[in-house]
Short mmCIF file of C-alpha atoms and ligand atoms in Angstrom, two decimals:
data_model
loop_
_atom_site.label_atom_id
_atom_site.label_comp_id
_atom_site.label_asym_id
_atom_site.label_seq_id
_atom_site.Cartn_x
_atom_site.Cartn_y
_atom_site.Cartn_z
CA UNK A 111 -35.36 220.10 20.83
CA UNK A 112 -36.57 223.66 21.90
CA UNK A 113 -34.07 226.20 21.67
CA UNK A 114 -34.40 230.03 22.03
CA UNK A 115 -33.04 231.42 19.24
CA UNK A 116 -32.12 235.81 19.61
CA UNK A 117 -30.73 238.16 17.43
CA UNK A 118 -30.17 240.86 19.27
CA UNK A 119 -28.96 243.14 16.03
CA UNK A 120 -31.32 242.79 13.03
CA UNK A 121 -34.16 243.01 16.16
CA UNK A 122 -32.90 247.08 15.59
CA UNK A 123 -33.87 247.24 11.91
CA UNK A 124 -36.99 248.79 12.26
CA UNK A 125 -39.80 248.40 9.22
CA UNK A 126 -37.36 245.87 7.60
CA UNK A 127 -37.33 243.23 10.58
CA UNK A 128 -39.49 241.47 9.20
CA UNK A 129 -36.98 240.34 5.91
CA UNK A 130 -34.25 239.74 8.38
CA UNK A 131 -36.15 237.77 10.50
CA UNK A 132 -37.87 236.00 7.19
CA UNK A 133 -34.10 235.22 5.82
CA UNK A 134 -32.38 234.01 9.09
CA UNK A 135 -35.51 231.33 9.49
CA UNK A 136 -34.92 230.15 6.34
CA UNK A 137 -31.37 229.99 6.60
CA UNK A 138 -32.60 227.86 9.60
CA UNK A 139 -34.65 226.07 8.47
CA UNK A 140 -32.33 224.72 4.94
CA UNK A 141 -29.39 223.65 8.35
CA UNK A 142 -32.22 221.23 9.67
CA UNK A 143 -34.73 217.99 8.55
CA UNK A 144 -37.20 219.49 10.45
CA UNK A 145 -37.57 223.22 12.13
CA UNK A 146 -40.45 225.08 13.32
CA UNK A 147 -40.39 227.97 14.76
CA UNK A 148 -42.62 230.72 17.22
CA UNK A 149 -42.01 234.01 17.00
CA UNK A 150 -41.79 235.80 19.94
CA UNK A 151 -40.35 239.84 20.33
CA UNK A 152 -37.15 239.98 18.70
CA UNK A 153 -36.24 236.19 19.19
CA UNK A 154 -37.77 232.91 17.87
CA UNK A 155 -38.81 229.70 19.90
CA UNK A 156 -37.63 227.16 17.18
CA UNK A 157 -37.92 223.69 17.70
CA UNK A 158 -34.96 221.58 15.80
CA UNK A 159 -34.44 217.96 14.98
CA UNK A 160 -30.79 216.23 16.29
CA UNK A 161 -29.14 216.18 19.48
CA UNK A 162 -27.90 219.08 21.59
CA UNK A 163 -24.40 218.90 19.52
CA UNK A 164 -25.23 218.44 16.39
CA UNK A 165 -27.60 221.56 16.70
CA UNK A 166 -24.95 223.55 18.61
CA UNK A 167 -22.87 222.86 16.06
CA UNK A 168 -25.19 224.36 13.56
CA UNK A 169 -26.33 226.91 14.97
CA UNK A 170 -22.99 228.61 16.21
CA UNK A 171 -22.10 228.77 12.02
CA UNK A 172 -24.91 230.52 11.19
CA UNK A 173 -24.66 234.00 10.62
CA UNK A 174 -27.41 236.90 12.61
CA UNK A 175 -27.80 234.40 15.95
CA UNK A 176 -26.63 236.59 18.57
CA UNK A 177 -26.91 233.85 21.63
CA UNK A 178 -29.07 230.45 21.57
CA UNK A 179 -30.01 228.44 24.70
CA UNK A 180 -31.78 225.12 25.12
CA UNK A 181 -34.91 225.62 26.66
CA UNK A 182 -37.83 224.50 28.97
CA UNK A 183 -41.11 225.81 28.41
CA UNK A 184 -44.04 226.27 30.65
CA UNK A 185 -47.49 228.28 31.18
CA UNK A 186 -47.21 231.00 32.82
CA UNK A 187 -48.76 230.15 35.74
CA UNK A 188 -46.81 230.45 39.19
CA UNK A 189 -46.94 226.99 40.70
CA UNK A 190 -46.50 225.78 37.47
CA UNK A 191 -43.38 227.85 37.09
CA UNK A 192 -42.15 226.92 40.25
CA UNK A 193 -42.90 223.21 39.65
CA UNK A 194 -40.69 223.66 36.54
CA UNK A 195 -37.69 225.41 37.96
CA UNK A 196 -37.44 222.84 40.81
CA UNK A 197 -37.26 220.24 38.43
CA UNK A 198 -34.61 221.79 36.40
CA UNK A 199 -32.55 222.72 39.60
CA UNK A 200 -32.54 219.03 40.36
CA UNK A 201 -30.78 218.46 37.10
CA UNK A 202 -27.60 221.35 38.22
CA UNK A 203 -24.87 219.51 40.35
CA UNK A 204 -22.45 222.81 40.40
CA UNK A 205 -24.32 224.28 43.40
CA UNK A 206 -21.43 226.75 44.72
CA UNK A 207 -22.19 229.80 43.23
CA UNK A 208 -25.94 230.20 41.87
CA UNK A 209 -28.10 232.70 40.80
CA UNK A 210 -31.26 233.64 38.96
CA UNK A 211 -32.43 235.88 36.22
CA UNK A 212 -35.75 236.19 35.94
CA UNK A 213 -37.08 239.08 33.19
CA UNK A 214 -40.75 239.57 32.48
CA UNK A 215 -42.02 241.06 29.69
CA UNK A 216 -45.74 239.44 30.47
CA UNK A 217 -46.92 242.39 32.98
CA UNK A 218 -50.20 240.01 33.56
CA UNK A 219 -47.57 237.69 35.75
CA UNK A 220 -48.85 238.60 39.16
CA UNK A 221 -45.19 238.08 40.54
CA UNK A 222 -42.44 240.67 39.48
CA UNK A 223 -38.84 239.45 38.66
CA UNK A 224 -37.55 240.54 41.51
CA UNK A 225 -40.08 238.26 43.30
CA UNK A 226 -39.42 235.60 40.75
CA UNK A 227 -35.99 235.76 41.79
CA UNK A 228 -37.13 235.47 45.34
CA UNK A 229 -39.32 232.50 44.94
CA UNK A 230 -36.77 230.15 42.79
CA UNK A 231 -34.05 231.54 44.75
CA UNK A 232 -35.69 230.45 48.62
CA UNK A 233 -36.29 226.84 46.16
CA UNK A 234 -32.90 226.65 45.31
CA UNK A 235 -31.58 227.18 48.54
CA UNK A 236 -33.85 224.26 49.84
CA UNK A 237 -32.24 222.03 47.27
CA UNK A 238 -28.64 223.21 49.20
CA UNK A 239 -27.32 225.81 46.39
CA UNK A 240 -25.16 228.93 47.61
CA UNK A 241 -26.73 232.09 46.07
CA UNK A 242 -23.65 234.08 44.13
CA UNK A 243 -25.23 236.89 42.90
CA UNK A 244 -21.67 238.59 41.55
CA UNK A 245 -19.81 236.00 40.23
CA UNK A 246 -21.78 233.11 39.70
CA UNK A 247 -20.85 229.70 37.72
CA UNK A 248 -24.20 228.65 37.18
CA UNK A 249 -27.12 231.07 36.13
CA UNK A 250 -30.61 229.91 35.58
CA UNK A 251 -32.62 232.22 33.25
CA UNK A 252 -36.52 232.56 33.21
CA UNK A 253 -38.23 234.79 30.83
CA UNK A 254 -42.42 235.38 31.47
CA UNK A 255 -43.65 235.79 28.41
CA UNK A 256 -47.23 236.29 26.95
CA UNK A 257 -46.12 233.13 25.01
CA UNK A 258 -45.23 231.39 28.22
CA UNK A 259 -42.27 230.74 30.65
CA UNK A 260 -38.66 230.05 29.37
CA UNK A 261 -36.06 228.45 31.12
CA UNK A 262 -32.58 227.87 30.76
CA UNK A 263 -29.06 227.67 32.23
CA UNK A 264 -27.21 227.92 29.29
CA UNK A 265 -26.67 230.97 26.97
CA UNK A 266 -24.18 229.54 23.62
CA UNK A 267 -22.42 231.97 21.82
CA UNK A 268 -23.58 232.85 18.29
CA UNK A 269 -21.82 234.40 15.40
CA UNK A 270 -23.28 237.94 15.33
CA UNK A 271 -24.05 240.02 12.57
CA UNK A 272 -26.51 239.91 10.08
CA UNK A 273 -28.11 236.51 8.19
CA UNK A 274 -26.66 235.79 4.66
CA UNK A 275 -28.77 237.24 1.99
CA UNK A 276 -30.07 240.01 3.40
CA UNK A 277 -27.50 242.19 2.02
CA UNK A 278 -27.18 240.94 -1.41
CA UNK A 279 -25.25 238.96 -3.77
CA UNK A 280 -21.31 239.90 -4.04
CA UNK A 281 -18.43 238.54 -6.09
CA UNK A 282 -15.35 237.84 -4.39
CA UNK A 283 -11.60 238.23 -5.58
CA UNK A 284 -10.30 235.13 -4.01
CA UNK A 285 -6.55 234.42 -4.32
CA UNK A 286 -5.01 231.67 -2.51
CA UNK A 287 -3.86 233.22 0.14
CA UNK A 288 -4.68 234.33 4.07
CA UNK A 289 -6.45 237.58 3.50
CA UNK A 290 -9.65 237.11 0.92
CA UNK A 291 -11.18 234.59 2.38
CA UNK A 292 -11.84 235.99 5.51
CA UNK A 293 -12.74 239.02 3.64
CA UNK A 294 -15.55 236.83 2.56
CA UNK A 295 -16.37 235.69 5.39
CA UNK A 296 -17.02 239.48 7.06
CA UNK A 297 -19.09 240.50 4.20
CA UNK A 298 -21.19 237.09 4.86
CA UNK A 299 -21.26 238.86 8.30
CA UNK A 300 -22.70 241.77 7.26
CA UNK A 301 -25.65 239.56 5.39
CA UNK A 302 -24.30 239.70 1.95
CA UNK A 303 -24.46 236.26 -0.47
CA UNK A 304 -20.82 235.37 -1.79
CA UNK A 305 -19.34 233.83 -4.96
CA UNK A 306 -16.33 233.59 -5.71
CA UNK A 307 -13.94 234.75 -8.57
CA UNK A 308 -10.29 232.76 -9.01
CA UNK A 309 -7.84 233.94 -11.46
CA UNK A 310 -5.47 230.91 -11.62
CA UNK A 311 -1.67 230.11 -13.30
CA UNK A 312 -2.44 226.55 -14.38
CA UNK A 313 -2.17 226.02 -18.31
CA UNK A 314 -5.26 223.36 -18.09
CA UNK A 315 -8.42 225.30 -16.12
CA UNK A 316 -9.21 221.71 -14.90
CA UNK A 317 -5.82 221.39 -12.71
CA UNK A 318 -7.86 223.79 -10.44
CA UNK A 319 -10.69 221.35 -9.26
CA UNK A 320 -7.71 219.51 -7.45
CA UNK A 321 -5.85 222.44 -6.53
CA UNK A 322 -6.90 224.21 -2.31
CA UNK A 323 -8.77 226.56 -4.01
CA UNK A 324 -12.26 224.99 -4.47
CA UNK A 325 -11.34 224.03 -0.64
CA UNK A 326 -10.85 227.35 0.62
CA UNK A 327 -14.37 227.63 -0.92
CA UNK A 328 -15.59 225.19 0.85
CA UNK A 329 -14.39 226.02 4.23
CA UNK A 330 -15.85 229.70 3.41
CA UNK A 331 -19.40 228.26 2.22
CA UNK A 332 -19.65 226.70 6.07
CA UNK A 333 -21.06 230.13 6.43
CA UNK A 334 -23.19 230.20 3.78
CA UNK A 335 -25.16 227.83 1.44
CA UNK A 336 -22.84 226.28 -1.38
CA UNK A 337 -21.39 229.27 -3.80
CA UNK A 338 -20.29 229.51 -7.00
CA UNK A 339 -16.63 229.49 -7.90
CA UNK A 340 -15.63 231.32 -10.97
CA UNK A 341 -11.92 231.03 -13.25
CA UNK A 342 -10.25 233.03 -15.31
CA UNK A 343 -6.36 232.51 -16.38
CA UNK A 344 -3.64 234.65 -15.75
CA UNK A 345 -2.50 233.49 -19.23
CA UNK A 346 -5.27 235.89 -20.63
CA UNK A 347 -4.01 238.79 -18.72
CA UNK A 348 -0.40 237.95 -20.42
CA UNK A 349 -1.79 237.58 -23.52
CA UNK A 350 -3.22 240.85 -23.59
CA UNK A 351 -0.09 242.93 -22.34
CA UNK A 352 2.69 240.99 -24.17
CA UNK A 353 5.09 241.72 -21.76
CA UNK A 354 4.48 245.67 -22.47
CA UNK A 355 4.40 246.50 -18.98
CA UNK A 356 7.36 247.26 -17.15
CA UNK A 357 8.39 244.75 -14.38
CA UNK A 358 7.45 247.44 -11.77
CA UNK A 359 4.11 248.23 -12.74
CA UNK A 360 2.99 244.73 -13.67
CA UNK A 361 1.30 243.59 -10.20
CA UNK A 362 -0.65 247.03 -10.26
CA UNK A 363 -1.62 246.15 -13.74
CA UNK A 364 -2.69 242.85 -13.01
CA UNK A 365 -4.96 243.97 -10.08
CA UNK A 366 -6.50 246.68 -12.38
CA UNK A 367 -6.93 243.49 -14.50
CA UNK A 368 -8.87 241.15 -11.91
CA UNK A 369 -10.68 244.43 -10.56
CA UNK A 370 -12.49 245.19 -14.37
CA UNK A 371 -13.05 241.48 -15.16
CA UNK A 372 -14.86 240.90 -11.75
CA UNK A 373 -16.48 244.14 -12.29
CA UNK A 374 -18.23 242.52 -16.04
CA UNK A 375 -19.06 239.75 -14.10
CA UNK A 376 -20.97 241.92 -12.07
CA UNK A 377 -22.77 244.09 -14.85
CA UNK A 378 -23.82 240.63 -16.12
CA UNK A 379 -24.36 238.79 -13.33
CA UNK A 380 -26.06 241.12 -10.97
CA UNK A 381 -23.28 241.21 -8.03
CA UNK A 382 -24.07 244.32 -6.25
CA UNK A 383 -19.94 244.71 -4.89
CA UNK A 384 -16.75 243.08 -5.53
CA UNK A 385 -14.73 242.07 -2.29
CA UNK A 386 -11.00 241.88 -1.83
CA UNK A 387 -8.74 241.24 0.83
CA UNK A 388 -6.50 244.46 0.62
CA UNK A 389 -5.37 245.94 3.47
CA UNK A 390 -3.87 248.89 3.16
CA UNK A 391 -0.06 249.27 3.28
CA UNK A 392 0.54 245.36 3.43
CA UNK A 393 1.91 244.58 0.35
CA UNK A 394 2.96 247.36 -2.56
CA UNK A 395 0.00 246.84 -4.73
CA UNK A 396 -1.95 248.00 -1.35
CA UNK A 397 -0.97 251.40 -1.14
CA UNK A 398 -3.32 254.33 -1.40
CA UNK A 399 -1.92 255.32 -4.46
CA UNK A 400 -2.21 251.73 -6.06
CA UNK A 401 -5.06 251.08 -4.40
CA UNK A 402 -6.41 254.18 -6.14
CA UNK A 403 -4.54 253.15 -9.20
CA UNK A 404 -6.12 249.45 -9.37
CA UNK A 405 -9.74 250.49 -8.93
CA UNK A 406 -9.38 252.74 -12.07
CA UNK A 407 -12.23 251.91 -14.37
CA UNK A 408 -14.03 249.59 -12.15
CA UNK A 409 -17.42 250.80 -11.73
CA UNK A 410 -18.60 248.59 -9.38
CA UNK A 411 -18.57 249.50 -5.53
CA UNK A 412 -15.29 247.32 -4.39
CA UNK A 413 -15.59 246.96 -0.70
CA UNK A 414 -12.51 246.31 1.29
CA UNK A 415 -13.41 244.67 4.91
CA UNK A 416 -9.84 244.12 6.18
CA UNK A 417 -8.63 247.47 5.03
CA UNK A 418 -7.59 248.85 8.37
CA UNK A 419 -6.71 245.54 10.00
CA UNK A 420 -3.07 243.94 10.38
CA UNK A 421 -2.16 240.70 9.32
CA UNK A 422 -2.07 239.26 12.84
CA UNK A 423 -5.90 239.94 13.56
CA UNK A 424 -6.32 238.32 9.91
CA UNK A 425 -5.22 235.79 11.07
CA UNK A 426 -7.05 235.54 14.14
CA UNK A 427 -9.86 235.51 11.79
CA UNK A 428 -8.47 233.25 9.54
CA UNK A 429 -8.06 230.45 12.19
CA UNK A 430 -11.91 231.01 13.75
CA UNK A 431 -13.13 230.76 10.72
CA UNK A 432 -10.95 227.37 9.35
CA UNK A 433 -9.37 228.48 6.48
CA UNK A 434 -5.97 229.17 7.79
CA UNK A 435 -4.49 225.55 7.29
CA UNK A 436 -5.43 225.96 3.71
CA UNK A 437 -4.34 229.44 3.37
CA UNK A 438 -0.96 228.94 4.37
CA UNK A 439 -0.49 225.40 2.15
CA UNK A 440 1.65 226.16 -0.78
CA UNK A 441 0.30 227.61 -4.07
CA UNK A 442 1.22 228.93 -7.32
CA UNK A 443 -0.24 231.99 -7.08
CA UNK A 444 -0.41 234.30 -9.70
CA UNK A 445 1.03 237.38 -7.91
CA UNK A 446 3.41 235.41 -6.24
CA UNK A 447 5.09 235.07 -9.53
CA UNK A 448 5.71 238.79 -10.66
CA UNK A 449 7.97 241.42 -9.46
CA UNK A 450 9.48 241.61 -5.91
CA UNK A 451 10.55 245.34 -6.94
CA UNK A 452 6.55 246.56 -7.14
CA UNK A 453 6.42 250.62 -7.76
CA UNK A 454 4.77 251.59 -4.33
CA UNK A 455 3.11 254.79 -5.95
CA UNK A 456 1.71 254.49 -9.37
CA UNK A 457 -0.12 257.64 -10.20
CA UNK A 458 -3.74 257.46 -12.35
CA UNK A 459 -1.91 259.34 -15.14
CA UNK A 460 0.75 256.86 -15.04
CA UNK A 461 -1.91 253.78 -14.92
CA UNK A 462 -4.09 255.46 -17.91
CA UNK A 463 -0.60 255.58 -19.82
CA UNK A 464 -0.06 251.77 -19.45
CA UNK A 465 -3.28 250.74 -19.93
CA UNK A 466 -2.78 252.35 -23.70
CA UNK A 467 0.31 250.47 -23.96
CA UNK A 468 -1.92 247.58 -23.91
CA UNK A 469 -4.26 249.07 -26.62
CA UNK A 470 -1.39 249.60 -28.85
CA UNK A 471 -1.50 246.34 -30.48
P1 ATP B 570 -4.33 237.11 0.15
O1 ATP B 570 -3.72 236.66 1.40
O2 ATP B 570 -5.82 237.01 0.11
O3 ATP B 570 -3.71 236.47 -1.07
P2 ATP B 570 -2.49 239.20 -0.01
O4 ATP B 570 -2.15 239.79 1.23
O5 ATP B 570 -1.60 238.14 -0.58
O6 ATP B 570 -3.98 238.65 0.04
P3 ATP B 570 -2.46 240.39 -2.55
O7 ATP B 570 -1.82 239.18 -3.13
O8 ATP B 570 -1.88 241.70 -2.85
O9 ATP B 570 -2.63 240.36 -1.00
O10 ATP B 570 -3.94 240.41 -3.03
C1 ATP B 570 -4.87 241.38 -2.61
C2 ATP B 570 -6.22 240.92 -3.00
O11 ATP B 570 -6.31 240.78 -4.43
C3 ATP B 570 -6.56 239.55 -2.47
O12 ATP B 570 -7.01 239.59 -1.13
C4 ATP B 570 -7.64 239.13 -3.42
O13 ATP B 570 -8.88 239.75 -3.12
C5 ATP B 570 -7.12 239.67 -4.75
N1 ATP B 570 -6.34 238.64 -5.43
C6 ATP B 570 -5.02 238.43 -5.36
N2 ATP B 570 -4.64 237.36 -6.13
C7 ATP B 570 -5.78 236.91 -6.69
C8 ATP B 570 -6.10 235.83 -7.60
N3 ATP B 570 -5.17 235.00 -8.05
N4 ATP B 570 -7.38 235.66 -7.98
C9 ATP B 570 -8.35 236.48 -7.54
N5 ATP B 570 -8.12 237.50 -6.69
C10 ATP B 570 -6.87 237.72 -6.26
MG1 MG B 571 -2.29 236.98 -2.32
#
């Protein structure tokens, strides 16, 4: 089927449009059997194999479509056109409250829009439509284009933001719970690649394969192409500290702990940023303090999309995106397990203190 495909934000990125454009048509193209596509001025012409739902359904999870429509296609010739439109108004049955937008970016079209309004309009009215040019339930859309005519009635919502990839390759901190997912998922928005990094409280590393977590990946990779899900045990962290932390500054400790392990992942591995869910003030490890106190160390840039969000538009996001069910299904999570009493304020002098308590062997 044709479809009309626009991005109406990485069509502002100057001398690099091409690489966006380049990396949503492949992300396209990998969703389909078969996809070809024209490129027109800030939008593609792509034609798709499967049925209208099965391609709506692809197309409105993939990342940098602003808006897709299903389209007819003609020359741009004006009987032609008008041939067309009449035989796509025959198809509408709403006929209360009609209108037309005609644009036309082909200046060689001897009629302006205006007077392509005009002619489909007097057409329409023939056929026994009421014209609604304020609130109308039914639009139909023409576009001239050097390329030819393009018409459609439909405009589907797309996802927004930028195409996966463009941004580069990040490692994720994902726990099991509400918030780093959909961190993921906005940094997927903004066109980065994500894996995934897991530190789990299961004595055998293989109890995770049947645990959510791999699921929550999976829910998060409908976004993406399949990632990569990493593990490390909490046991190691315990291991190392031997209980020499006080109760209080534990959880600090511990994110300090995930933040420089995910940040030699990404010296090795070439992740460009680690992602977590924090949001500031939610929990005690997410103060400014700790926050500041937990990224001690960590070279890597750690980027923080839900920082200044609350927990009920997380979980707005959360439910869009399908991974609230899972979130919210009960799970052994390491943090879950240490102190309820958190210190709210640990100072860097304080954390470079207890992090040579742990050298002390
Ligand atoms: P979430 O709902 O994602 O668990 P939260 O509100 O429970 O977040 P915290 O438990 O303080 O907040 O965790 C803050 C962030 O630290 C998480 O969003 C995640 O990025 C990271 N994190 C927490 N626990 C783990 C874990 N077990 N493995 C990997 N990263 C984790
Ligand atoms: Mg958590």
């Amino acid at each position: 089927m044709k479809v009309l495909i626009h991005y109406n934000e990485i069509g502002l990125k100057g001398k690099n449009l091409p690489f966006f454009e380049k990396t949503l048509m492949t992300t396209i193209r990998k969703a389909f059997t078969s996809a070809t596509f024209i490129k027109d001025s800030k939008r593609f012409i792509a034609e798709l194999s499967g049925n209208r739902a099965s391609i709506t359904g692809i197309l409105s999870r993939i990342l940098g479509i602003s808006s897709f429509s299903f389209i007819e296609t003609c020359s741009n010739d004006v009987e032609v056109l008008k041939k067309k439109a009449v035989s796509m108004l025959k198809k509408i049955t709403d006929k209360e409250h009609f209108a037309v937008a005609a644009k036309r970016s082909d200046k060689r079209f001897p009629l302006s829009s205006p007077e392509v309004n005009v002619m489909i309009g007097d057409e329409a009215h023939k056929l026994g439509f009421s014209i609604d040019l304020t609130a109308p339930t039914v639009t139909l859309y023409v576009e001239i284009t050097d390329k030819g005519c393009y018409l459609y009635s439909a405009k589907e919502p797309g996802l927004g933001g930028l195409p996966v990839g463009c941004s580069g390759r990040v490692l994720c901190l994902l726990s099991g719970g509400i918030d780093s997912s959909v961190a993921a998922y906005m940094m997927m928005k903004r066109g980065c690649r994500v894996d995934f990094l897991h530190f789990h409280n299961f004595l055998d590393e293989t109890r995770v394969a049947s645990s959510k977590i791999p699921k929550l990946v999976e829910v998060a990779d409908r976004f993406q192409s399949p990632s990569k899900l990493f593990l490390e045990a909490y046991s190691s962290y315990e291991e190392l500290t031997m209980g020499r932390i006080p109760a209080a500054y534990d959880l600090v400790v511990f994110k300090n702990y995930m933040l420089r392990t995910a940040d030699e992942y990404c010296k090795k591995k070439g992740y460009k940023a680690i992602i977590t869910g924090d949001s500031l003030a939610q929990v005690a490890s997410q103060t400014l303090d700790n926050i500041n106190a937990t990224s001690y160390l960590v070279d890597s840039t750690i980027l923080r999309p839900l920082i200044g969000f609350d927990k009920n538009e997380i979980i707005l996001l959360a439910r869009k995106i399908g991974t609230f069910d899972l979130s919210v299904e009960k799970y052994q999570d390491c943090c879950s397990i240490m102190a309820k009493k958190a210190e709210t304020s640990v100072k860097i002098e304080i954390m470079k203190k207890l992090l040579k308590k742990i050298e002390e062997k």
